[in-house]
Amino acid sequence: MKSQAVWRWLRQASIIGAVALAAAGCGVVGRGPASTALPAGDNAKTIWDMFIWIFWISVLVFLVVAVVLTIALIRFRERPGETRLPRQIHGNTRLEIAWTLVPVVILAVIAVPTISNIFAFDRDPGPNAIKVKVIGHQWWWEFQYPDYNIVTADDLHIVVNRPVLLEMTSADVIHSFWPPELSGKRDAIPGKTNLWSFTPLKTGEYQGQCAQFCGDQHANMRFRVIVQTQEEFDAWVKQQQQPAADVSNNPLAVKGQQIFFTPSNGCIGCHMINGTQAQGKVGPNLTHFGSRDIIAGGILTNTPENLSKWLTDPQAVKPGAKMVLPRKLTPDEVQALVAYLESLK
């Protein structure tokens, strides 16, 4: 009877283990857009390579323990009609030394390269690195390029096979910068600057996410990293260094410009457009807003329809967002503002 109970327990444990293993592997095997299984940066590759061999060590340990446990359960089970007590023993010095030393050796094998890599991640990336100041806000990311006099939001542009040095801080609460395919996480802390560097190895667009709970819209604090060739990056820099676009040949955009610069509407109190009286720094710099692909902290693609929805009622799109309109805009005003902002390329 007890033997049947043991087999039933083993069968249930096997089913639960298989389901847990399948669920845990979905994010890796599925290789989603932010999967750590697709490393495209040197740091991410180092972390992934370490994960793989630690994983197989763990599998080996699991198999050894499971086999020994199964053999013990079967060999020493109580058989029908058996009434005698098993041989009573107390301790086994050799066995106790073995199961103490083996874990110590395994942990040492894991700890040495882990600590070594932690120090390697804090390396000096050298003078060729692109310097970017990363500022976390509730709930969007600001990227400043001091060497190029560029400020943008939600889109981080860097160069393939060229190191990037991030100087991270926060304007409000603790955030955590994490582009899974390129690098590990690093906190952005108010009043403190954390350095973080990595080198992207492949061109492309990579998703990022705040990894530290930072408020109601934490899950909607996203960003993209655009890894470009040096030529593409130079072209982007040149375009971003241009003054704000002249919209005088677009009557609807001119109307939107007038609405934007009307002080009572509040736009210029929060946003900056280089070379104009709009010098607010609470919200994203909008000098080249039309050139961005995502808005509202990365939750909307930058289309006229989505921008219209955002300007009509930002709280409905992203409850708790810091963008609070002093009054509700009319549909005509929204349309004009969309025309103006989308022209800023």
GROMACS .gro file of C-alpha atoms in nm:
model
  345
    1MET     CA    1   0.000   0.000   0.000
    2LYS     CA    2   0.280   0.231   0.094
    3SER     CA    3   0.461   0.135  -0.226
    4GLN     CA    4   0.160   0.248  -0.429
    5ALA     CA    5   0.156   0.575  -0.239
    6VAL     CA    6   0.524   0.632  -0.320
    7TRP     CA    7   0.468   0.571  -0.691
    8ARG     CA    8   0.163   0.798  -0.690
    9TRP     CA    9   0.370   1.070  -0.522
   10LEU     CA   10   0.649   1.028  -0.778
   11ARG     CA   11   0.401   1.045  -1.065
   12GLN     CA   12   0.240   1.365  -0.933
   13ALA     CA   13   0.578   1.521  -0.864
   14SER     CA   14   0.693   1.440  -1.218
   15ILE     CA   15   0.384   1.603  -1.372
   16ILE     CA   16   0.419   1.916  -1.156
   17GLY     CA   17   0.790   1.936  -1.234
   18ALA     CA   18   0.730   1.903  -1.608
   19VAL     CA   19   0.467   2.178  -1.604
   20ALA     CA   20   0.692   2.407  -1.397
   21LEU     CA   21   0.987   2.343  -1.629
   22ALA     CA   22   0.777   2.415  -1.937
   23ALA     CA   23   0.637   2.736  -1.786
   24ALA     CA   24   0.979   2.855  -1.677
   25GLY     CA   25   1.123   2.790  -2.021
   26CYS     CA   26   0.856   2.975  -2.220
   27GLY     CA   27   1.038   3.307  -2.201
   28VAL     CA   28   1.366   3.151  -2.311
   29VAL     CA   29   1.255   2.898  -2.570
   30GLY     CA   30   0.996   3.144  -2.706
   31ARG     CA   31   1.271   3.399  -2.761
   32GLY     CA   32   1.044   3.700  -2.724
   33PRO     CA   33   1.148   4.050  -2.819
   34ALA     CA   34   1.314   4.111  -2.482
   35SER     CA   35   1.459   3.764  -2.426
   36THR     CA   36   1.793   3.726  -2.255
   37ALA     CA   37   1.842   3.419  -2.477
   38LEU     CA   38   1.924   3.647  -2.771
   39PRO     CA   39   2.231   3.835  -2.647
   40ALA     CA   40   2.333   4.120  -2.875
   41GLY     CA   41   2.575   4.293  -2.639
   42ASP     CA   42   2.899   4.185  -2.472
   43ASN     CA   43   2.758   4.203  -2.118
   44ALA     CA   44   2.442   4.014  -2.212
   45LYS     CA   45   2.647   3.745  -2.387
   46THR     CA   46   2.871   3.702  -2.083
   47ILE     CA   47   2.568   3.670  -1.854
   48TRP     CA   48   2.396   3.424  -2.089
   49ASP     CA   49   2.707   3.208  -2.128
   50MET     CA   50   2.742   3.190  -1.749
   51PHE     CA   51   2.374   3.103  -1.712
   52ILE     CA   52   2.408   2.812  -1.955
   53TRP     CA   53   2.690   2.629  -1.781
   54ILE     CA   54   2.546   2.701  -1.434
   55PHE     CA   55   2.215   2.564  -1.560
   56TRP     CA   56   2.377   2.238  -1.670
   57ILE     CA   57   2.562   2.206  -1.339
   58SER     CA   58   2.225   2.247  -1.168
   59VAL     CA   59   2.073   1.981  -1.393
   60LEU     CA   60   2.356   1.742  -1.305
   61VAL     CA   61   2.307   1.805  -0.932
   62PHE     CA   62   1.933   1.754  -0.967
   63LEU     CA   63   1.978   1.426  -1.153
   64VAL     CA   64   2.228   1.290  -0.900
   65VAL     CA   65   2.001   1.379  -0.606
   66ALA     CA   66   1.690   1.245  -0.783
   67VAL     CA   67   1.857   0.915  -0.876
   68VAL     CA   68   1.997   0.858  -0.527
   69LEU     CA   69   1.662   0.946  -0.370
   70THR     CA   70   1.472   0.716  -0.606
   71ILE     CA   71   1.708   0.424  -0.542
   72ALA     CA   72   1.674   0.476  -0.167
   73LEU     CA   73   1.296   0.493  -0.187
   74ILE     CA   74   1.274   0.170  -0.385
   75ARG     CA   75   1.547  -0.032  -0.215
   76PHE     CA   76   1.452   0.052   0.141
   77ARG     CA   77   1.074   0.060   0.105
   78GLU     CA   78   0.860  -0.144   0.339
   79ARG     CA   79   0.756  -0.468   0.171
   80PRO     CA   80   0.424  -0.654   0.232
   81GLY     CA   81   0.442  -0.869   0.540
   82GLU     CA   82   0.770  -0.722   0.656
   83THR     CA   83   0.766  -0.642   1.025
   84ARG     CA   84   1.130  -0.606   1.122
   85LEU     CA   85   1.280  -0.264   1.187
   86PRO     CA   86   1.558  -0.138   0.955
   87ARG     CA   87   1.910  -0.138   1.092
   88GLN     CA   88   1.940   0.161   1.320
   89ILE     CA   89   2.247   0.377   1.254
   90HIS     CA   90   2.368   0.716   1.374
   91GLY     CA   91   2.568   0.937   1.140
   92ASN     CA   92   2.824   0.866   0.868
   93THR     CA   93   3.135   1.079   0.886
   94ARG     CA   94   3.253   1.016   0.530
   95LEU     CA   95   2.909   1.087   0.385
   96GLU     CA   96   2.865   1.405   0.589
   97ILE     CA   97   3.207   1.535   0.481
   98ALA     CA   98   3.125   1.454   0.119
   99TRP     CA   99   2.789   1.633   0.111
  100THR     CA  100   2.952   1.935   0.275
  101LEU     CA  101   3.256   1.957   0.049
  102VAL     CA  102   3.080   1.893  -0.282
  103PRO     CA  103   2.844   2.195  -0.249
  104VAL     CA  104   3.137   2.410  -0.133
  105VAL     CA  105   3.335   2.315  -0.445
  106ILE     CA  106   3.034   2.376  -0.671
  107LEU     CA  107   2.966   2.718  -0.517
  108ALA     CA  108   3.333   2.811  -0.549
  109VAL     CA  109   3.330   2.711  -0.918
  110ILE     CA  110   3.028   2.938  -0.970
  111ALA     CA  111   3.146   3.225  -0.748
  112VAL     CA  112   3.491   3.280  -0.900
  113PRO     CA  113   3.381   3.363  -1.258
  114THR     CA  114   3.071   3.545  -1.127
  115ILE     CA  115   3.277   3.785  -0.914
  116SER     CA  116   3.532   3.819  -1.192
  117ASN     CA  117   3.261   3.922  -1.438
  118ILE     CA  118   3.107   4.169  -1.191
  119PHE     CA  119   3.441   4.351  -1.174
  120ALA     CA  120   3.481   4.325  -1.553
  121PHE     CA  121   3.143   4.494  -1.605
  122ASP     CA  122   3.275   4.800  -1.420
  123ARG     CA  123   3.567   4.836  -1.659
  124ASP     CA  124   3.668   5.168  -1.812
  125PRO     CA  125   3.523   5.160  -2.165
  126GLY     CA  126   3.796   5.389  -2.296
  127PRO     CA  127   3.794   5.729  -2.465
  128ASN     CA  128   3.605   5.606  -2.772
  129ALA     CA  129   3.291   5.533  -2.573
  130ILE     CA  130   2.972   5.728  -2.645
  131LYS     CA  131   2.875   5.906  -2.324
  132VAL     CA  132   2.505   5.923  -2.245
  133LYS     CA  133   2.343   6.060  -1.932
  134VAL     CA  134   2.037   5.848  -1.853
  135ILE     CA  135   1.771   6.003  -1.629
  136GLY     CA  136   1.477   5.803  -1.506
  137HIS     CA  137   1.146   5.986  -1.463
  138GLN     CA  138   0.807   5.857  -1.359
  139TRP     CA  139   0.746   5.701  -1.616
  140TRP     CA  140   0.980   5.769  -1.907
  141TRP     CA  141   1.353   5.777  -1.983
  142GLU     CA  142   1.554   6.083  -2.080
  143PHE     CA  143   1.880   6.045  -2.275
  144GLN     CA  144   2.133   6.330  -2.290
  145TYR     CA  145   2.440   6.321  -2.517
  146PRO     CA  146   2.669   6.591  -2.366
  147ASP     CA  147   2.936   6.551  -2.637
  148TYR     CA  148   2.679   6.618  -2.909
  149ASN     CA  149   2.446   6.860  -2.723
  150ILE     CA  150   2.147   6.635  -2.787
  151VAL     CA  151   1.857   6.553  -2.556
  152THR     CA  152   1.595   6.296  -2.645
  153ALA     CA  153   1.351   6.059  -2.478
  154ASP     CA  154   1.260   5.690  -2.487
  155ASP     CA  155   1.492   5.615  -2.785
  156LEU     CA  156   1.861   5.553  -2.708
  157HIS     CA  157   2.081   5.561  -3.020
  158ILE     CA  158   2.424   5.392  -3.003
  159VAL     CA  159   2.681   5.243  -3.241
  160VAL     CA  160   2.751   4.875  -3.308
  161ASN     CA  161   3.089   4.749  -3.180
  162ARG     CA  162   3.150   5.083  -3.005
  163PRO     CA  163   3.133   5.102  -2.624
  164VAL     CA  164   2.871   5.317  -2.458
  165LEU     CA  165   2.914   5.469  -2.113
  166LEU     CA  166   2.588   5.540  -1.933
  167GLU     CA  167   2.578   5.783  -1.641
  168MET     CA  168   2.255   5.697  -1.468
  169THR     CA  169   2.051   5.890  -1.218
  170SER     CA  170   1.686   5.959  -1.141
  171ALA     CA  171   1.469   6.267  -1.112
  172ASP     CA  172   1.228   6.119  -0.858
  173VAL     CA  173   1.238   5.759  -0.730
  174ILE     CA  174   1.464   5.458  -0.786
  175HIS     CA  175   1.439   5.309  -1.134
  176SER     CA  176   1.639   5.031  -1.297
  177PHE     CA  177   1.765   5.046  -1.654
  178TRP     CA  178   1.748   4.709  -1.830
  179PRO     CA  179   1.783   4.628  -2.201
  180PRO     CA  180   1.783   4.244  -2.165
  181GLU     CA  181   1.940   4.163  -2.502
  182LEU     CA  182   2.228   4.408  -2.454
  183SER     CA  183   2.320   4.420  -2.088
  184GLY     CA  184   2.226   4.353  -1.730
  185LYS     CA  185   2.043   4.590  -1.497
  186ARG     CA  186   2.172   4.900  -1.323
  187ASP     CA  187   1.976   5.121  -1.083
  188ALA     CA  188   1.908   5.489  -1.147
  189ILE     CA  189   1.899   5.651  -0.802
  190PRO     CA  190   1.805   6.011  -0.713
  191GLY     CA  191   2.108   6.216  -0.608
  192LYS     CA  192   2.355   5.948  -0.716
  193THR     CA  193   2.526   5.871  -1.047
  194ASN     CA  194   2.582   5.507  -1.137
  195LEU     CA  195   2.809   5.420  -1.428
  196TRP     CA  196   2.734   5.134  -1.662
  197SER     CA  197   2.902   5.041  -1.989
  198PHE     CA  198   2.858   4.777  -2.255
  199THR     CA  199   2.930   4.725  -2.623
  200PRO     CA  200   2.650   4.631  -2.864
  201LEU     CA  201   2.749   4.352  -3.105
  202LYS     CA  202   2.464   4.362  -3.358
  203THR     CA  203   2.267   4.638  -3.525
  204GLY     CA  204   1.893   4.647  -3.466
  205GLU     CA  205   1.626   4.774  -3.229
  206TYR     CA  206   1.610   4.632  -2.879
  207GLN     CA  207   1.345   4.676  -2.614
  208GLY     CA  208   1.418   4.795  -2.264
  209GLN     CA  209   1.217   4.820  -1.947
  210CYS     CA  210   1.242   4.968  -1.600
  211ALA     CA  211   1.317   4.669  -1.376
  212GLN     CA  212   1.259   4.837  -1.038
  213PHE     CA  213   0.902   4.891  -0.920
  214CYS     CA  214   0.867   5.268  -0.930
  215GLY     CA  215   0.495   5.341  -0.908
  216ASP     CA  216   0.161   5.273  -1.071
  217GLN     CA  217   0.293   5.286  -1.429
  218HIS     CA  218   0.618   5.098  -1.365
  219ALA     CA  219   0.523   4.832  -1.621
  220ASN     CA  220   0.470   5.107  -1.880
  221MET     CA  221   0.812   5.267  -1.840
  222ARG     CA  222   0.974   5.132  -2.153
  223PHE     CA  223   1.241   5.241  -2.398
  224ARG     CA  224   1.417   5.128  -2.713
  225VAL     CA  225   1.785   5.099  -2.792
  226ILE     CA  226   1.862   5.159  -3.158
  227VAL     CA  227   2.201   5.012  -3.247
  228GLN     CA  228   2.327   5.166  -3.570
  229THR     CA  229   2.633   5.172  -3.787
  230GLN     CA  230   2.868   5.465  -3.731
  231GLU     CA  231   2.742   5.628  -4.053
  232GLU     CA  232   2.377   5.595  -3.949
  233PHE     CA  233   2.455   5.733  -3.603
  234ASP     CA  234   2.643   6.030  -3.750
  235ALA     CA  235   2.344   6.107  -3.972
  236TRP     CA  236   2.110   6.085  -3.671
  237VAL     CA  237   2.336   6.318  -3.469
  238LYS     CA  238   2.347   6.568  -3.752
  239GLN     CA  239   1.968   6.563  -3.781
  240GLN     CA  240   1.919   6.600  -3.403
  241GLN     CA  241   2.157   6.896  -3.391
  242GLN     CA  242   1.944   7.092  -3.634
  243PRO     CA  243   1.717   7.363  -3.491
  244ALA     CA  244   1.347   7.294  -3.454
  245ALA     CA  245   1.170   7.264  -3.788
  246ASP     CA  246   1.014   7.572  -3.950
  247VAL     CA  247   0.641   7.506  -3.983
  248SER     CA  248   0.544   7.837  -4.143
  249ASN     CA  249   0.435   7.666  -4.466
  250ASN     CA  250   0.179   7.450  -4.285
  251PRO     CA  251  -0.119   7.656  -4.161
  252LEU     CA  252  -0.251   7.381  -3.935
  253ALA     CA  253   0.093   7.333  -3.778
  254VAL     CA  254   0.121   7.710  -3.729
  255LYS     CA  255  -0.208   7.704  -3.541
  256GLY     CA  256  -0.076   7.417  -3.329
  257GLN     CA  257   0.242   7.612  -3.264
  258GLN     CA  258   0.038   7.907  -3.136
  259ILE     CA  259  -0.157   7.677  -2.904
  260PHE     CA  260   0.166   7.518  -2.780
  261PHE     CA  261   0.329   7.852  -2.699
  262THR     CA  262   0.023   8.000  -2.527
  263PRO     CA  263   0.139   8.010  -2.161
  264SER     CA  264  -0.204   7.932  -2.018
  265ASN     CA  265  -0.206   7.597  -2.199
  266GLY     CA  266   0.091   7.485  -1.992
  267CYS     CA  267   0.294   7.318  -2.271
  268ILE     CA  268   0.600   7.543  -2.246
  269GLY     CA  269   0.606   7.508  -1.870
  270CYS     CA  270   0.693   7.141  -1.897
  271HIS     CA  271   0.858   7.087  -2.236
  272MET     CA  272   1.162   7.228  -2.412
  273ILE     CA  273   1.204   7.302  -2.781
  274ASN     CA  274   1.557   7.418  -2.849
  275GLY     CA  275   1.591   7.776  -2.972
  276THR     CA  276   1.243   7.878  -2.855
  277GLN     CA  277   1.085   8.018  -2.541
  278ALA     CA  278   0.975   7.664  -2.447
  279GLN     CA  279   1.232   7.578  -2.180
  280GLY     CA  280   1.044   7.342  -1.949
  281LYS     CA  281   1.231   7.039  -1.819
  282VAL     CA  282   0.959   6.845  -1.644
  283GLY     CA  283   0.857   6.650  -1.955
  284PRO     CA  284   1.052   6.523  -2.257
  285ASN     CA  285   1.243   6.759  -2.486
  286LEU     CA  286   1.029   6.792  -2.799
  287THR     CA  287   1.275   6.958  -3.040
  288HIS     CA  288   1.267   6.657  -3.275
  289PHE     CA  289   0.956   6.487  -3.144
  290GLY     CA  290   0.838   6.387  -3.492
  291SER     CA  291   1.151   6.178  -3.551
  292ARG     CA  292   1.076   5.941  -3.262
  293ASP     CA  293   0.897   5.613  -3.311
  294ILE     CA  294   0.746   5.579  -2.964
  295ILE     CA  295   0.580   5.821  -2.723
  296ALA     CA  296   0.422   5.828  -2.376
  297GLY     CA  297   0.706   5.638  -2.214
  298GLY     CA  298   0.722   5.380  -2.489
  299ILE     CA  299   0.365   5.251  -2.470
  300LEU     CA  300   0.241   5.409  -2.796
  301THR     CA  301   0.391   5.418  -3.143
  302ASN     CA  302   0.428   5.771  -3.269
  303THR     CA  303   0.135   5.804  -3.507
  304PRO     CA  304  -0.105   6.100  -3.546
  305GLU     CA  305  -0.389   5.881  -3.416
  306ASN     CA  306  -0.200   5.780  -3.100
  307LEU     CA  307  -0.072   6.132  -3.039
  308SER     CA  308  -0.426   6.264  -3.075
  309LYS     CA  309  -0.544   6.009  -2.819
  310TRP     CA  310  -0.261   6.110  -2.583
  311LEU     CA  311  -0.326   6.485  -2.612
  312THR     CA  312  -0.701   6.441  -2.572
  313ASP     CA  313  -0.676   6.260  -2.238
  314PRO     CA  314  -0.331   6.147  -2.124
  315GLN     CA  315  -0.470   6.017  -1.796
  316ALA     CA  316  -0.698   5.778  -1.983
  317VAL     CA  317  -0.400   5.642  -2.176
  318LYS     CA  318  -0.160   5.627  -1.884
  319PRO     CA  319  -0.333   5.679  -1.547
  320GLY     CA  320  -0.111   5.864  -1.301
  321ALA     CA  321   0.112   6.014  -1.572
  322LYS     CA  322   0.263   6.350  -1.478
  323MET     CA  323   0.113   6.509  -1.787
  324VAL     CA  324  -0.202   6.677  -1.658
  325LEU     CA  325  -0.370   6.927  -1.890
  326PRO     CA  326  -0.487   7.255  -1.734
  327ARG     CA  327  -0.802   7.228  -1.946
  328LYS     CA  328  -0.951   6.984  -2.192
  329LEU     CA  329  -0.844   7.058  -2.547
  330THR     CA  330  -1.102   7.077  -2.824
  331PRO     CA  331  -1.074   6.829  -3.115
  332ASP     CA  332  -0.961   7.113  -3.343
  333GLU     CA  333  -0.688   7.214  -3.097
  334VAL     CA  334  -0.572   6.854  -3.068
  335GLN     CA  335  -0.557   6.820  -3.445
  336ALA     CA  336  -0.352   7.139  -3.474
  337LEU     CA  337  -0.111   7.034  -3.197
  338VAL     CA  338  -0.065   6.695  -3.362
  339ALA     CA  339   0.021   6.869  -3.692
  340TYR     CA  340   0.276   7.089  -3.514
  341LEU     CA  341   0.444   6.823  -3.304
  342GLU     CA  342   0.464   6.570  -3.587
  343SER     CA  343   0.634   6.835  -3.802
  344LEU     CA  344   0.922   6.861  -3.549
  345LYS     CA  345   1.161   6.622  -3.720
   0.00000   0.00000   0.00000
